[in-house]
């Protein structure tokens, strides 16, 4: 379950990063869409990181820690 | 002859030849130095110097021509397409190493323990071996000694993640400023991004020091160490490159280059930085967290 | 040469004054050039030089295999020959020749003045001689050159390889870098420099196939770079990607290699499809049959080529489900490939065919490539491949697709476009002799290898048991004859450039279609300064235009 959420977030991040690239190539200079896509991707990344901290705090996930 | 003006073909240039010589010297020197050829290191450093000379000379010329207004929209678009697909090739380069990590985790390590139809592999090669990930006890501990510890996700890696995420945010802030002609905010945003990048690199160096110095976690620590250092190493290298490019862009901004609708250099570097940031996020999840 | 700034000025303003101002005089022209034709010619000559070097190595191999027993060379040296032959032909001859053709032809075929990124174009080429020299230099190093086969499987290339392997690794890095830049340039040219009146589905097939090939290159070459990088660290820095003792796996090397390797073989055949699709309509005097199905077939071959790689590894002990999947996926590829063959045949069907030299090569391509495709099908079937794998049957297969396929298409393309490039016609009588000589000898060379393989002769071994003697003798004789035919080719080309009969007609082949044939002959230094109109593009289309 957690895996799926993380994966979903990650796919969305990849998607927004990719669309920013697309806008960069096709919109010419000063693309607002590119900037927005990048903003979206950073937002999603921060949310994902926050979610992982939360999941750790709740004890849902463990880092590898074998030592 | 109006239609002629739509095309721009640049003049001839020595830079590509300089670059080729530099590349051959760098790599040839490196290869010789790996085999105790004392000249090798010198040639390698020389090659690196030539390449840096080439990069700055070539890019300098391009910037000059661009600022002189020689480029038209078509050239601009060619640069964009070139940059976009170059980054795609980088994605595939990282994909090879992520693929190796995936293969080791999902296939080769369990198989060595006899999983699936590999019963005899486990029995005959290293019967003592127990599969686990992260792999700390190698099949042949003589050849590949175990590390004494691993880098914990909640230590430096988490801090580094926050640093890079913050740098992505400051860069977006700067990007927004550029689009809205807020030069001061643009400069502050870029400086903040660069500072965060440099701190990231510092932490990364410290982490490597910790791994090598105290944890005995090295490239030689089996396939875990191999993938760990290969992925984080190439990522770190890209952060260094990205930081240098950001510094160059910052200099250009300070000199008054770029405006709200002419700033391909900025966009390319910004996108590159976001890309490097996403690679890190993938690393953080898959290498450190192993969800 | 201290005139860089004036050069820039001149170029910026060339639009206004002399737009056919020629190249810079002297040798520096070739070093500094940003002209797509100059760079293309450099590529072609480089590829031809490498072809001769790689060919000489093949002659050593065939001499050694002329009779059973060890004749001339040490087994270790024999292995160096097979390895270097493969590497040089793939990375030094076939790929650069196709990039060269792309450079010369694509701008003229899409109505552009030049490639999109001309300076980078120059760099893509000038890396090659350095990389080629580095690769060849390994042969003269202590411990000899690489001897582990062109596929450089670990651990042969890691634990058991000579020191020179590190130079080989960096040569591969450089070659890969060059191809990636070349591919980026082609993509940018097609997307951005195309005449505005030319829609994607108006593009000639050579442009289409190269456009798709360029994506394959950008996706596949970095993976190869990753593979050799891991090899480098395994060899020198103690990593264990490909060493089971540290939890890695030598089979992982094969997966990564073939993830690159299979797309790579299509990188070497898709542009060939394009060339043949240009030539056949010209001499059949009919529009290309099934243009859009050709485009879709090319695209689907390209996509499928990334999901079939393990058909090279059926014997490495993969799960049965894996074998089944890779078998069916492989056989699926032959569907779009078949579509192409049928389209070429249908284009010729009821055409008013004439058999000029390029057409003869194109027809030879269609027939012989199909032979190679059929043996590929046989190899794709797991139970059969268990028998054929690592025998001469595989050698026969890939030489039919690569030599009488890719290489023949390059020769066809050169004969087709050479008069346009230099404004002179080659000696057609000699060219006819060359054609029959090459076509007969190539079959004498490679066809017996099918039988050798079916009878079980393993590849990459300098000696063999007696029952293989006769076929090997025949193959060697064919090999020497085929090798000689390239000297004739060299003579024909040089003779054409120097003394060939002048051609003034823009349309060198009376029924040829395409924008390149609207340019004066020989083609001017700067290609299109004025964008060709949409009417002209449609009229000149080799698939819709009236012949
Ligand atoms: C009809 C489509 C094709 C099929 C089904 C096919 C199938 C195969 C298979 C199954 C093998 C592995 C044989 C073995 O090692 O046991 C193979 C090897 C090979 N194929 Fe093909 N192939 C096809 C077309 C091509 C084309 C178009 C090319 C190149 C232009 C090509 C180049 C090669 C090469 C170079 C090898 C040998 C690699 C090596 O082991 O050194 N093939 N093919
Ligand atoms: Cu294949």
PDB file of N, CA, C and O in Angstrom, chain B residues 164-231:
ATOM      1  N   UNK B 164      18.219  19.445  -1.124  1.00  0.00           N
ATOM      2  CA  UNK B 164      17.977  19.488  -2.562  1.00  0.00           C
ATOM      3  C   UNK B 164      16.558  19.934  -2.866  1.00  0.00           C
ATOM      4  O   UNK B 164      16.317  20.689  -3.807  1.00  0.00           O
ATOM      5  N   UNK B 165      15.609  19.476  -2.052  1.00  0.00           N
ATOM      6  CA  UNK B 165      14.228  19.907  -2.292  1.00  0.00           C
ATOM      7  C   UNK B 165      14.118  21.409  -2.107  1.00  0.00           C
ATOM      8  O   UNK B 165      13.478  22.111  -2.893  1.00  0.00           O
ATOM      9  N   UNK B 166      14.776  21.901  -1.060  1.00  0.00           N
ATOM     10  CA  UNK B 166      14.739  23.347  -0.833  1.00  0.00           C
ATOM     11  C   UNK B 166      15.369  24.074  -2.012  1.00  0.00           C
ATOM     12  O   UNK B 166      14.863  25.109  -2.470  1.00  0.00           O
ATOM     13  N   UNK B 167      16.456  23.518  -2.541  1.00  0.00           N
ATOM     14  CA  UNK B 167      17.109  24.203  -3.660  1.00  0.00           C
ATOM     15  C   UNK B 167      16.202  24.215  -4.880  1.00  0.00           C
ATOM     16  O   UNK B 167      16.191  25.186  -5.638  1.00  0.00           O
ATOM     17  N   UNK B 168      15.440  23.131  -5.059  1.00  0.00           N
ATOM     18  CA  UNK B 168      14.486  23.127  -6.169  1.00  0.00           C
ATOM     19  C   UNK B 168      13.459  24.236  -5.986  1.00  0.00           C
ATOM     20  O   UNK B 168      13.071  24.918  -6.937  1.00  0.00           O
ATOM     21  N   UNK B 169      13.028  24.435  -4.722  1.00  0.00           N
ATOM     22  CA  UNK B 169      12.036  25.468  -4.457  1.00  0.00           C
ATOM     23  C   UNK B 169      12.623  26.856  -4.706  1.00  0.00           C
ATOM     24  O   UNK B 169      12.004  27.701  -5.365  1.00  0.00           O
ATOM     25  N   UNK B 170      13.838  27.098  -4.221  1.00  0.00           N
ATOM     26  CA  UNK B 170      14.425  28.433  -4.438  1.00  0.00           C
ATOM     27  C   UNK B 170      14.649  28.687  -5.926  1.00  0.00           C
ATOM     28  O   UNK B 170      14.489  29.808  -6.404  1.00  0.00           O
ATOM     29  N   UNK B 171      14.991  27.627  -6.643  1.00  0.00           N
ATOM     30  CA  UNK B 171      15.221  27.820  -8.080  1.00  0.00           C
ATOM     31  C   UNK B 171      13.912  28.157  -8.788  1.00  0.00           C
ATOM     32  O   UNK B 171      13.880  29.013  -9.688  1.00  0.00           O
ATOM     33  N   UNK B 172      12.843  27.507  -8.359  1.00  0.00           N
ATOM     34  CA  UNK B 172      11.551  27.823  -8.964  1.00  0.00           C
ATOM     35  C   UNK B 172      11.142  29.261  -8.642  1.00  0.00           C
ATOM     36  O   UNK B 172      10.578  29.976  -9.473  1.00  0.00           O
ATOM     37  N   UNK B 173      11.483  29.650  -7.419  1.00  0.00           N
ATOM     38  CA  UNK B 173      11.217  31.039  -7.002  1.00  0.00           C
ATOM     39  C   UNK B 173      11.975  32.000  -7.928  1.00  0.00           C
ATOM     40  O   UNK B 173      11.425  32.990  -8.428  1.00  0.00           O
ATOM     41  N   UNK B 174      13.231  31.674  -8.208  1.00  0.00           N
ATOM     42  CA  UNK B 174      14.039  32.512  -9.102  1.00  0.00           C
ATOM     43  C   UNK B 174      13.465  32.505 -10.515  1.00  0.00           C
ATOM     44  O   UNK B 174      13.417  33.538 -11.193  1.00  0.00           O
ATOM     45  N   UNK B 175      13.025  31.338 -10.933  1.00  0.00           N
ATOM     46  CA  UNK B 175      12.443  31.189 -12.271  1.00  0.00           C
ATOM     47  C   UNK B 175      11.222  32.107 -12.403  1.00  0.00           C
ATOM     48  O   UNK B 175      11.054  32.824 -13.385  1.00  0.00           O
ATOM     49  N   UNK B 176      10.412  32.070 -11.355  1.00  0.00           N
ATOM     50  CA  UNK B 176       9.211  32.905 -11.353  1.00  0.00           C
ATOM     51  C   UNK B 176       9.598  34.379 -11.419  1.00  0.00           C
ATOM     52  O   UNK B 176       9.014  35.175 -12.156  1.00  0.00           O
ATOM     53  N   UNK B 177      10.637  34.716 -10.674  1.00  0.00           N
ATOM     54  CA  UNK B 177      11.099  36.103 -10.670  1.00  0.00           C
ATOM     55  C   UNK B 177      11.567  36.515 -12.059  1.00  0.00           C
ATOM     56  O   UNK B 177      11.278  37.619 -12.532  1.00  0.00           O
ATOM     57  N   UNK B 178      12.279  35.621 -12.719  1.00  0.00           N
ATOM     58  CA  UNK B 178      12.785  35.946 -14.062  1.00  0.00           C
ATOM     59  C   UNK B 178      11.626  36.220 -15.017  1.00  0.00           C
ATOM     60  O   UNK B 178      11.648  37.188 -15.778  1.00  0.00           O
ATOM     61  N   UNK B 179      10.606  35.371 -14.914  1.00  0.00           N
ATOM     62  CA  UNK B 179       9.473  35.547 -15.815  1.00  0.00           C
ATOM     63  C   UNK B 179       8.732  36.847 -15.529  1.00  0.00           C
ATOM     64  O   UNK B 179       8.037  37.377 -16.381  1.00  0.00           O
ATOM     65  N   UNK B 180       8.869  37.350 -14.280  1.00  0.00           N
ATOM     66  CA  UNK B 180       8.155  38.568 -13.928  1.00  0.00           C
ATOM     67  C   UNK B 180       9.083  39.766 -13.779  1.00  0.00           C
ATOM     68  O   UNK B 180       8.743  40.754 -13.144  1.00  0.00           O
ATOM     69  N   UNK B 181      10.290  39.621 -14.344  1.00  0.00           N
ATOM     70  CA  UNK B 181      11.234  40.730 -14.350  1.00  0.00           C
ATOM     71  C   UNK B 181      11.590  41.256 -12.975  1.00  0.00           C
ATOM     72  O   UNK B 181      11.742  42.452 -12.785  1.00  0.00           O
ATOM     73  N   UNK B 182      11.707  40.360 -12.005  1.00  0.00           N
ATOM     74  CA  UNK B 182      12.157  40.798 -10.689  1.00  0.00           C
ATOM     75  C   UNK B 182      13.611  40.393 -10.524  1.00  0.00           C
ATOM     76  O   UNK B 182      13.905  39.293 -10.047  1.00  0.00           O
ATOM     77  N   UNK B 183      14.507  41.255 -10.936  1.00  0.00           N
ATOM     78  CA  UNK B 183      15.918  40.869 -11.018  1.00  0.00           C
ATOM     79  C   UNK B 183      16.507  40.548  -9.654  1.00  0.00           C
ATOM     80  O   UNK B 183      17.267  39.589  -9.511  1.00  0.00           O
ATOM     81  N   UNK B 184      16.185  41.325  -8.617  1.00  0.00           N
ATOM     82  CA  UNK B 184      16.800  41.072  -7.312  1.00  0.00           C
ATOM     83  C   UNK B 184      16.404  39.699  -6.799  1.00  0.00           C
ATOM     84  O   UNK B 184      17.237  38.906  -6.375  1.00  0.00           O
ATOM     85  N   UNK B 185      15.116  39.453  -6.883  1.00  0.00           N
ATOM     86  CA  UNK B 185      14.633  38.168  -6.397  1.00  0.00           C
ATOM     87  C   UNK B 185      15.288  37.035  -7.182  1.00  0.00           C
ATOM     88  O   UNK B 185      15.667  36.018  -6.629  1.00  0.00           O
ATOM     89  N   UNK B 186      15.470  37.250  -8.469  1.00  0.00           N
ATOM     90  CA  UNK B 186      16.119  36.252  -9.309  1.00  0.00           C
ATOM     91  C   UNK B 186      17.515  35.957  -8.781  1.00  0.00           C
ATOM     92  O   UNK B 186      17.904  34.792  -8.589  1.00  0.00           O
ATOM     93  N   UNK B 187      18.269  37.032  -8.498  1.00  0.00           N
ATOM     94  CA  UNK B 187      19.650  36.824  -8.047  1.00  0.00           C
ATOM     95  C   UNK B 187      19.670  36.134  -6.686  1.00  0.00           C
ATOM     96  O   UNK B 187      20.405  35.166  -6.473  1.00  0.00           O
ATOM     97  N   UNK B 188      18.819  36.583  -5.766  1.00  0.00           N
ATOM     98  CA  UNK B 188      18.808  35.940  -4.443  1.00  0.00           C
ATOM     99  C   UNK B 188      18.414  34.472  -4.561  1.00  0.00           C
ATOM    100  O   UNK B 188      18.987  33.601  -3.920  1.00  0.00           O
ATOM    101  N   UNK B 189      17.432  34.223  -5.374  1.00  0.00           N
ATOM    102  CA  UNK B 189      16.987  32.835  -5.541  1.00  0.00           C
ATOM    103  C   UNK B 189      18.111  31.958  -6.057  1.00  0.00           C
ATOM    104  O   UNK B 189      18.334  30.851  -5.573  1.00  0.00           O
ATOM    105  N   UNK B 190      18.843  32.494  -7.018  1.00  0.00           N
ATOM    106  CA  UNK B 190      19.922  31.683  -7.574  1.00  0.00           C
ATOM    107  C   UNK B 190      21.037  31.477  -6.567  1.00  0.00           C
ATOM    108  O   UNK B 190      21.594  30.377  -6.459  1.00  0.00           O
ATOM    109  N   UNK B 191      21.356  32.546  -5.830  1.00  0.00           N
ATOM    110  CA  UNK B 191      22.424  32.392  -4.836  1.00  0.00           C
ATOM    111  C   UNK B 191      22.012  31.335  -3.820  1.00  0.00           C
ATOM    112  O   UNK B 191      22.793  30.445  -3.460  1.00  0.00           O
ATOM    113  N   UNK B 192      20.757  31.417  -3.372  1.00  0.00           N
ATOM    114  CA  UNK B 192      20.300  30.423  -2.386  1.00  0.00           C
ATOM    115  C   UNK B 192      20.430  29.017  -2.958  1.00  0.00           C
ATOM    116  O   UNK B 192      20.909  28.091  -2.280  1.00  0.00           O
ATOM    117  N   UNK B 193      20.054  28.847  -4.224  1.00  0.00           N
ATOM    118  CA  UNK B 193      20.126  27.522  -4.836  1.00  0.00           C
ATOM    119  C   UNK B 193      21.562  27.017  -4.854  1.00  0.00           C
ATOM    120  O   UNK B 193      21.848  25.869  -4.505  1.00  0.00           O
ATOM    121  N   UNK B 194      22.467  27.913  -5.241  1.00  0.00           N
ATOM    122  CA  UNK B 194      23.870  27.503  -5.325  1.00  0.00           C
ATOM    123  C   UNK B 194      24.400  27.133  -3.946  1.00  0.00           C
ATOM    124  O   UNK B 194      25.067  26.108  -3.770  1.00  0.00           O
ATOM    125  N   UNK B 195      24.068  27.952  -2.951  1.00  0.00           N
ATOM    126  CA  UNK B 195      24.560  27.660  -1.600  1.00  0.00           C
ATOM    127  C   UNK B 195      24.040  26.301  -1.145  1.00  0.00           C
ATOM    128  O   UNK B 195      24.798  25.457  -0.629  1.00  0.00           O
ATOM    129  N   UNK B 196      22.769  26.049  -1.366  1.00  0.00           N
ATOM    130  CA  UNK B 196      22.211  24.757  -0.960  1.00  0.00           C
ATOM    131  C   UNK B 196      22.918  23.615  -1.689  1.00  0.00           C
ATOM    132  O   UNK B 196      23.232  22.580  -1.093  1.00  0.00           O
ATOM    133  N   UNK B 197      23.192  23.825  -2.963  1.00  0.00           N
ATOM    134  CA  UNK B 197      23.890  22.788  -3.723  1.00  0.00           C
ATOM    135  C   UNK B 197      25.254  22.515  -3.151  1.00  0.00           C
ATOM    136  O   UNK B 197      25.675  21.357  -2.996  1.00  0.00           O
ATOM    137  N   UNK B 198      25.966  23.599  -2.809  1.00  0.00           N
ATOM    138  CA  UNK B 198      27.322  23.409  -2.275  1.00  0.00           C
ATOM    139  C   UNK B 198      27.266  22.671  -0.935  1.00  0.00           C
ATOM    140  O   UNK B 198      28.062  21.765  -0.677  1.00  0.00           O
ATOM    141  N   UNK B 199      26.294  23.048  -0.091  1.00  0.00           N
ATOM    142  CA  UNK B 199      26.185  22.338   1.194  1.00  0.00           C
ATOM    143  C   UNK B 199      25.905  20.858   0.938  1.00  0.00           C
ATOM    144  O   UNK B 199      26.472  19.977   1.591  1.00  0.00           O
ATOM    145  N   UNK B 200      25.053  20.596  -0.022  1.00  0.00           N
ATOM    146  CA  UNK B 200      24.751  19.195  -0.362  1.00  0.00           C
ATOM    147  C   UNK B 200      26.045  18.453  -0.685  1.00  0.00           C
ATOM    148  O   UNK B 200      26.302  17.365  -0.160  1.00  0.00           O
ATOM    149  N   UNK B 201      26.844  19.061  -1.546  1.00  0.00           N
ATOM    150  CA  UNK B 201      28.083  18.388  -1.936  1.00  0.00           C
ATOM    151  C   UNK B 201      28.963  18.168  -0.708  1.00  0.00           C
ATOM    152  O   UNK B 201      29.537  17.097  -0.514  1.00  0.00           O
ATOM    153  N   UNK B 202      29.015  19.178   0.155  1.00  0.00           N
ATOM    154  CA  UNK B 202      29.817  19.035   1.378  1.00  0.00           C
ATOM    155  C   UNK B 202      29.348  17.849   2.204  1.00  0.00           C
ATOM    156  O   UNK B 202      30.156  17.011   2.638  1.00  0.00           O
ATOM    157  N   UNK B 203      28.064  17.751   2.409  1.00  0.00           N
ATOM    158  CA  UNK B 203      27.532  16.634   3.195  1.00  0.00           C
ATOM    159  C   UNK B 203      27.845  15.300   2.525  1.00  0.00           C
ATOM    160  O   UNK B 203      28.143  14.307   3.181  1.00  0.00           O
ATOM    161  N   UNK B 204      27.744  15.322   1.211  1.00  0.00           N
ATOM    162  CA  UNK B 204      27.982  14.074   0.500  1.00  0.00           C
ATOM    163  C   UNK B 204      29.432  13.631   0.702  1.00  0.00           C
ATOM    164  O   UNK B 204      29.698  12.452   0.925  1.00  0.00           O
ATOM    165  N   UNK B 205      30.341  14.596   0.646  1.00  0.00           N
ATOM    166  CA  UNK B 205      31.744  14.260   0.881  1.00  0.00           C
ATOM    167  C   UNK B 205      31.900  13.714   2.297  1.00  0.00           C
ATOM    168  O   UNK B 205      32.577  12.709   2.535  1.00  0.00           O
ATOM    169  N   UNK B 206      31.242  14.369   3.250  1.00  0.00           N
ATOM    170  CA  UNK B 206      31.328  13.905   4.627  1.00  0.00           C
ATOM    171  C   UNK B 206      30.780  12.474   4.738  1.00  0.00           C
ATOM    172  O   UNK B 206      31.347  11.624   5.441  1.00  0.00           O
ATOM    173  N   UNK B 207      29.721  12.212   4.021  1.00  0.00           N
ATOM    174  CA  UNK B 207      29.124  10.878   4.082  1.00  0.00           C
ATOM    175  C   UNK B 207      30.084   9.825   3.546  1.00  0.00           C
ATOM    176  O   UNK B 207      30.244   8.756   4.136  1.00  0.00           O
ATOM    177  N   UNK B 208      30.721  10.168   2.439  1.00  0.00           N
ATOM    178  CA  UNK B 208      31.701   9.226   1.894  1.00  0.00           C
ATOM    179  C   UNK B 208      32.842   9.014   2.884  1.00  0.00           C
ATOM    180  O   UNK B 208      33.327   7.894   3.069  1.00  0.00           O
ATOM    181  N   UNK B 209      33.262  10.116   3.519  1.00  0.00           N
ATOM    182  CA  UNK B 209      34.341   9.999   4.503  1.00  0.00           C
ATOM    183  C   UNK B 209      33.931   9.046   5.611  1.00  0.00           C
ATOM    184  O   UNK B 209      34.694   8.157   6.015  1.00  0.00           O
ATOM    185  N   UNK B 210      32.720   9.212   6.086  1.00  0.00           N
ATOM    186  CA  UNK B 210      32.188   8.350   7.142  1.00  0.00           C
ATOM    187  C   UNK B 210      32.166   6.892   6.669  1.00  0.00           C
ATOM    188  O   UNK B 210      32.624   5.986   7.367  1.00  0.00           O
ATOM    189  N   UNK B 211      31.660   6.695   5.446  1.00  0.00           N
ATOM    190  CA  UNK B 211      31.545   5.331   4.931  1.00  0.00           C
ATOM    191  C   UNK B 211      32.916   4.679   4.815  1.00  0.00           C
ATOM    192  O   UNK B 211      33.123   3.559   5.276  1.00  0.00           O
ATOM    193  N   UNK B 212      33.849   5.396   4.239  1.00  0.00           N
ATOM    194  CA  UNK B 212      35.164   4.793   4.032  1.00  0.00           C
ATOM    195  C   UNK B 212      35.951   4.744   5.322  1.00  0.00           C
ATOM    196  O   UNK B 212      36.629   3.766   5.616  1.00  0.00           O
ATOM    197  N   UNK B 213      35.855   5.822   6.129  1.00  0.00           N
ATOM    198  CA  UNK B 213      36.701   5.935   7.309  1.00  0.00           C
ATOM    199  C   UNK B 213      36.227   5.081   8.461  1.00  0.00           C
ATOM    200  O   UNK B 213      37.020   4.397   9.106  1.00  0.00           O
ATOM    201  N   UNK B 214      34.928   5.086   8.724  1.00  0.00           N
ATOM    202  CA  UNK B 214      34.450   4.429   9.938  1.00  0.00           C
ATOM    203  C   UNK B 214      33.660   3.164   9.682  1.00  0.00           C
ATOM    204  O   UNK B 214      33.693   2.242  10.468  1.00  0.00           O
ATOM    205  N   UNK B 215      32.909   3.151   8.594  1.00  0.00           N
ATOM    206  CA  UNK B 215      32.002   2.013   8.413  1.00  0.00           C
ATOM    207  C   UNK B 215      32.610   0.909   7.574  1.00  0.00           C
ATOM    208  O   UNK B 215      32.026  -0.166   7.454  1.00  0.00           O
ATOM    209  N   UNK B 216      33.764   1.192   6.992  1.00  0.00           N
ATOM    210  CA  UNK B 216      34.365   0.216   6.098  1.00  0.00           C
ATOM    211  C   UNK B 216      33.402  -0.168   4.968  1.00  0.00           C
ATOM    212  O   UNK B 216      33.410  -1.286   4.474  1.00  0.00           O
ATOM    213  N   UNK B 217      32.561   0.779   4.612  1.00  0.00           N
ATOM    214  CA  UNK B 217      31.638   0.566   3.486  1.00  0.00           C
ATOM    215  C   UNK B 217      32.285   1.177   2.256  1.00  0.00           C
ATOM    216  O   UNK B 217      32.462   2.394   2.176  1.00  0.00           O
ATOM    217  N   UNK B 218      32.713   0.302   1.331  1.00  0.00           N
ATOM    218  CA  UNK B 218      33.491   0.780   0.184  1.00  0.00           C
ATOM    219  C   UNK B 218      32.900   0.245  -1.106  1.00  0.00           C
ATOM    220  O   UNK B 218      31.999  -0.579  -1.094  1.00  0.00           O
ATOM    221  N   UNK B 219      33.504   0.700  -2.188  1.00  0.00           N
ATOM    222  CA  UNK B 219      33.090   0.153  -3.481  1.00  0.00           C
ATOM    223  C   UNK B 219      33.306  -1.352  -3.518  1.00  0.00           C
ATOM    224  O   UNK B 219      32.659  -2.072  -4.270  1.00  0.00           O
ATOM    225  N   UNK B 220      34.258  -1.813  -2.708  1.00  0.00           N
ATOM    226  CA  UNK B 220      34.573  -3.239  -2.707  1.00  0.00           C
ATOM    227  C   UNK B 220      33.640  -4.027  -1.807  1.00  0.00           C
ATOM    228  O   UNK B 220      33.817  -5.229  -1.639  1.00  0.00           O
ATOM    229  N   UNK B 221      32.656  -3.358  -1.199  1.00  0.00           N
ATOM    230  CA  UNK B 221      31.761  -4.074  -0.291  1.00  0.00           C
ATOM    231  C   UNK B 221      30.650  -4.778  -1.055  1.00  0.00           C
ATOM    232  O   UNK B 221      29.469  -4.532  -0.811  1.00  0.00           O
ATOM    233  N   UNK B 222      31.019  -5.612  -1.979  1.00  0.00           N
ATOM    234  CA  UNK B 222      30.008  -6.395  -2.685  1.00  0.00           C
ATOM    235  C   UNK B 222      29.108  -5.528  -3.539  1.00  0.00           C
ATOM    236  O   UNK B 222      29.365  -4.343  -3.772  1.00  0.00           O
ATOM    237  N   UNK B 223      28.023  -6.126  -4.000  1.00  0.00           N
ATOM    238  CA  UNK B 223      27.196  -5.437  -4.973  1.00  0.00           C
ATOM    239  C   UNK B 223      26.414  -4.297  -4.335  1.00  0.00           C
ATOM    240  O   UNK B 223      26.022  -3.352  -5.011  1.00  0.00           O
ATOM    241  N   UNK B 224      26.221  -4.358  -3.004  1.00  0.00           N
ATOM    242  CA  UNK B 224      25.559  -3.225  -2.358  1.00  0.00           C
ATOM    243  C   UNK B 224      26.453  -1.997  -2.441  1.00  0.00           C
ATOM    244  O   UNK B 224      26.034  -0.924  -2.897  1.00  0.00           O
ATOM    245  N   UNK B 225      27.703  -2.154  -2.025  1.00  0.00           N
ATOM    246  CA  UNK B 225      28.637  -1.042  -2.106  1.00  0.00           C
ATOM    247  C   UNK B 225      28.821  -0.562  -3.531  1.00  0.00           C
ATOM    248  O   UNK B 225      28.876   0.637  -3.806  1.00  0.00           O
ATOM    249  N   UNK B 226      28.891  -1.518  -4.456  1.00  0.00           N
ATOM    250  CA  UNK B 226      29.095  -1.141  -5.856  1.00  0.00           C
ATOM    251  C   UNK B 226      27.977  -0.244  -6.355  1.00  0.00           C
ATOM    252  O   UNK B 226      28.219   0.840  -6.895  1.00  0.00           O
ATOM    253  N   UNK B 227      26.743  -0.697  -6.166  1.00  0.00           N
ATOM    254  CA  UNK B 227      25.627   0.099  -6.685  1.00  0.00           C
ATOM    255  C   UNK B 227      25.497   1.401  -5.896  1.00  0.00           C
ATOM    256  O   UNK B 227      25.221   2.453  -6.474  1.00  0.00           O
ATOM    257  N   UNK B 228      25.733   1.313  -4.580  1.00  0.00           N
ATOM    258  CA  UNK B 228      25.607   2.520  -3.756  1.00  0.00           C
ATOM    259  C   UNK B 228      26.544   3.617  -4.247  1.00  0.00           C
ATOM    260  O   UNK B 228      26.135   4.739  -4.506  1.00  0.00           O
ATOM    261  N   UNK B 229      27.827   3.256  -4.402  1.00  0.00           N
ATOM    262  CA  UNK B 229      28.772   4.303  -4.775  1.00  0.00           C
ATOM    263  C   UNK B 229      28.625   4.710  -6.234  1.00  0.00           C
ATOM    264  O   UNK B 229      28.839   5.866  -6.589  1.00  0.00           O
ATOM    265  N   UNK B 230      28.263   3.767  -7.070  1.00  0.00           N
ATOM    266  CA  UNK B 230      28.104   4.123  -8.480  1.00  0.00           C
ATOM    267  C   UNK B 230      26.964   5.126  -8.630  1.00  0.00           C
ATOM    268  O   UNK B 230      27.102   6.161  -9.289  1.00  0.00           O
ATOM    269  N   UNK B 231      25.838   4.835  -8.009  1.00  0.00           N
ATOM    270  CA  UNK B 231      24.680   5.711  -8.170  1.00  0.00           C
ATOM    271  C   UNK B 231      24.894   7.054  -7.476  1.00  0.00           C
ATOM    272  O   UNK B 231      24.722   8.112  -8.080  1.00  0.00           O
TER     273      UNK B 231
END
